[in-house]
Amino acid sequence: MQLNNMYIGIDGGGSKTEAMMCDEKGVVVARTVGGSTNVKSRSTDAIKQTLKELFHDLFIQADVAYEHVTGVFVSSAGGDRLEDHERWQDWIYEVAPGIRGKMDVRNDAYGALASGTFSMEGTVLIAGTGSIAYSILDGESRRVGGWGYLLGDEGSGYDLGRQALSKVAHMHDGLMELDLEFMQIMLTSLQVDSAAEVITAVYEDDYPRRRIASLAEHVILLAQAGNATARQIIGEALRSLLELVDQVHSEDVPLVLSGGMFQSTFMRLAFCNLFEKKYPHHHAIIHPDVPPVVGALVCALLLGEETVTNEVKENLQSSSRSLNRSFT
Amino acid sequence: MQLNNMYIGIDGGGSKTEAMMCDEKGVVVARTVGGSTNVKSRSTDAIKQTLKELFHDLFIQADVAYEHVTGVFVSSAGGDRLEDHERWQDWIYEVAPGIRGKMDVRNDAYGALASGTFSMEGTVLIAGTGSIAYSILDGESRRVGGWGYLLGDEGSGYDLGRQALSKVAHMHDGLMELDLEFMQIMLTSLQVDSAAEVITAVYEDDYPRRRIASLAEHVILLAQAGNATARQIIGEALRSLLELVDQVHSEDVPLVLSGGMFQSTFMRLAFCNLFEKKYPHHHAIIHPDVPPVVGALVCALLLGEETVTNEVKENLQSSSRSLNRSFT
């Protein structure tokens, strides 16, 4: 039974939702993971059920009452829109009716940024399923990218996979020179024997986007091994990502690199090289060592007007890590 | 009650299926239209029901018995694959059990080509929902393109719409200079007030592909009116289409232009200009004046070893046109 002010951070991604609770010192006392809370992929009832379970888990683990919660921060894909904001508030009040503290719902860039800066200042570049750059400075936010897989998301994992298959198509059709190594690795990764079978493999898959995005890691590995076609794709992707950052970034704030693409050391270093040519005097590029949900906790603490001291930061890092370990 | 040899042609498109019956002289005696027969968008039961109705209509209108049918030719998207071939045969024997004549199932390029050449020789470039070039020469066929909206289909209506929205995104993000006229027409066409609303308009639409493709006509109109951004998009699309043709075309055979994009005189002329620069000695570019289902009838006649004389050709043209009028 805790008597401190308690904070909840929620990171609502496309495929899963992660929630954590910490006290005012940043000590994480509960962590739980549930399904997607994206209204585009699940029904409202299913989302509410997920949230109900998440809150139930958190409060059981933490052994505190609803009224001890001082701040709830939701960092969610698409959370910029007023309707999402209202939807989330309604859901939370419904599944956790005793909750009293302040509540805010923002774009998932917030959690990602704060997981690197432990503040709400700076630029974050997210390259994962999609791609977006987001800067927050003096409370003002600017975003660029984030148009989704049909209209943009250049430099995302999906984009890498799509470019790779487009090259396979062009090689097959004689529109570009055959790179046998590249072609073979892509076909093997898709588990097909010939380029002609790619069409069926992609369009008859239940999740064509996931199937296409699954090729990204093979493109990265090939580029790392020196394959020319893969290097070209990666090069274009990195330049697109740099263009996004360029639009919103200022040299004197930290840049946080977040998302699945930067899990690859190769991608991270390649991007940093490109970035440093453009911003030679830039000092802080951060690759967070905690997940975005910890960033959401930082935002919740700030919402409750707590100061995120070095002690709080270290508490968040060490306690979230040990909790993460106990879950995997 | 006819006593001639009768032929059935079927054009199975993504959104509708058209069927016609003619006699050995090319006189079309029945025409009917039903829903999609695409296994990727409808259940087998729904397709069989559609085919049952199509055959019922044809035979009622023509007032002939099943055993008078000498040839059935199906020209269907994806019909190149053996499994499609077998599926179609099974369906037809099931819904029209008395049918005896020869039967063949091929890619939808066959109907499109024959609707222009009244033979099975030549090159056809289809630019509609998707894009593909197909040549048939001495019974050998070659195809290029046709990879579908996720992986290719450069120069298709969907591609035009996607390029247009990608420009809107880049203009909004400051990644390219704003073309106010272009931006406004695109937003108006999508019925949204700002670029930021494009995301919701597209992704929350029940048919995002259709919504995106619906912009193609506005891009074409803008290009026609001289808008620079639209001209750039159209220019790239035409060059992509020419690349497809280049891969399979021989100068001494006719080129047929088919599909919704070439319904626009502007697009047709623009493509011809580009094509004639590349092939200055080419004489025959054909824009068919009959629909692909008439091409499927031509293929059915050839399957039954009939000779498609000028008389047959004229019969097909005039009788299919008068039948078309009575239906619209």
XYZ file of C-alpha atoms in Angstrom, chain A residues 36-192:
157
model
C -4.134 -2.766 -29.739
C -6.128 0.284 -28.687
C -6.313 1.582 -32.236
C -9.910 2.336 -33.246
C -9.002 1.642 -36.865
C -8.150 -1.967 -36.197
C -10.413 -2.927 -33.270
C -13.947 -2.327 -32.040
C -14.575 0.113 -29.200
C -15.829 -2.746 -27.032
C -12.626 -4.705 -27.579
C -10.541 -1.641 -26.749
C -12.500 -0.948 -23.570
C -12.072 -4.562 -22.519
C -8.303 -4.264 -23.085
C -8.147 -1.064 -21.050
C -10.204 -2.612 -18.276
C -7.716 -5.449 -18.011
C -4.736 -3.073 -18.177
C -6.057 -0.914 -15.353
C -7.059 -3.945 -13.311
C -3.544 -5.386 -13.662
C -1.862 -2.092 -12.792
C -3.860 -1.504 -9.632
C -3.570 -5.085 -8.450
C 0.211 -5.059 -8.932
C 0.647 -1.611 -7.399
C -1.814 -2.270 -4.581
C -3.087 1.318 -4.543
C -6.534 2.856 -4.838
C -7.768 4.860 -7.840
C -7.780 8.092 -5.858
C -3.999 8.004 -5.394
C -3.478 8.593 -9.107
C -2.388 12.165 -9.767
C -1.711 12.006 -13.501
C -2.485 9.808 -16.485
C -0.726 10.382 -19.775
C -1.693 8.536 -22.936
C 0.772 8.577 -25.839
C -1.119 7.095 -28.748
C -0.909 6.888 -32.521
C -3.294 9.515 -33.873
C -3.822 10.934 -30.365
C -3.464 14.500 -31.640
C -7.074 14.718 -32.613
C -9.707 16.081 -30.268
C -12.015 13.122 -30.881
C -9.286 10.681 -29.844
C -8.647 12.751 -26.757
C -12.298 12.594 -25.750
C -12.640 8.924 -26.618
C -9.668 7.988 -24.427
C -10.919 10.071 -21.488
C -14.371 8.467 -21.711
C -12.883 4.978 -21.847
C -10.603 5.560 -18.873
C -13.317 7.108 -16.708
C -15.524 4.146 -17.620
C -13.037 1.381 -16.806
C -11.466 3.134 -13.790
C -14.347 5.238 -12.421
C -12.549 6.383 -9.284
C -9.663 8.031 -11.123
C -9.313 11.728 -10.210
C -5.942 13.127 -11.356
C -5.091 15.130 -14.462
C -5.326 13.348 -17.760
C -3.839 14.107 -21.164
C -3.859 12.259 -24.483
C -1.298 13.042 -27.150
C 0.376 11.710 -30.232
C 2.675 8.720 -29.724
C 5.620 10.988 -30.521
C 5.324 12.402 -26.986
C 6.199 9.149 -25.270
C 8.949 8.461 -27.791
C 10.511 11.893 -27.306
C 10.329 11.819 -23.520
C 11.802 8.302 -23.400
C 14.965 9.883 -24.810
C 15.038 13.374 -23.272
C 13.099 12.732 -20.035
C 11.443 16.046 -20.809
C 8.994 17.419 -23.312
C 11.595 19.365 -25.283
C 13.424 18.274 -28.392
C 12.940 16.519 -31.698
C 12.023 12.896 -32.173
C 12.317 10.940 -35.388
C 10.248 7.773 -35.374
C 10.962 5.205 -38.068
C 9.080 2.007 -37.437
C 5.965 0.769 -39.162
C 5.502 4.385 -40.254
C 7.718 7.456 -40.215
C 7.232 10.845 -38.590
C 9.340 13.657 -37.141
C 8.024 15.659 -34.241
C 9.500 18.570 -32.377
C 8.326 20.119 -29.146
C 9.852 23.408 -28.099
C 8.469 25.823 -25.497
C 5.205 23.881 -25.492
C 4.792 24.298 -29.260
C 4.753 21.133 -31.329
C 5.452 20.645 -35.013
C 5.064 17.442 -36.974
C 6.043 16.331 -40.416
C 5.391 12.995 -42.113
C 3.118 10.392 -40.584
C 0.859 10.121 -43.644
C 0.513 6.373 -43.392
C 1.543 3.562 -45.669
C -0.644 4.483 -48.653
C 0.395 8.124 -48.928
C 3.848 8.445 -47.445
C 5.856 7.025 -44.560
C 9.042 7.175 -46.591
C 11.873 5.548 -44.690
C 9.583 3.290 -42.650
C 9.905 -0.478 -42.477
C 6.913 -0.857 -44.742
C 8.492 1.533 -47.235
C 11.743 -0.481 -47.294
C 9.799 -3.664 -48.004
C 7.715 -2.016 -50.699
C 10.759 -0.538 -52.416
C 12.423 -3.939 -52.299
C 9.453 -5.639 -53.982
C 9.172 -2.870 -56.508
C 12.828 -3.560 -57.445
C 12.066 -7.283 -57.671
C 9.181 -6.456 -60.032
C 11.354 -4.171 -62.149
C 14.157 -6.734 -62.313
C 11.683 -9.426 -63.318
C 10.180 -7.190 -66.023
C 13.589 -6.185 -67.395
C 13.101 -2.558 -66.339
C 16.257 -2.693 -64.240
C 19.351 -4.856 -64.195
C 19.057 -8.119 -62.308
C 20.794 -8.215 -58.916
C 20.697 -11.950 -58.396
C 21.733 -11.897 -54.734
C 19.088 -9.315 -53.894
C 16.380 -11.094 -55.889
C 17.127 -14.461 -54.296
C 17.170 -13.169 -50.733
C 13.869 -11.346 -51.240
C 12.156 -14.365 -52.789
C 13.482 -16.642 -50.041
C 12.311 -14.210 -47.370
C 8.829 -14.201 -48.883
C 9.030 -18.010 -49.155
C 8.311 -18.066 -52.886
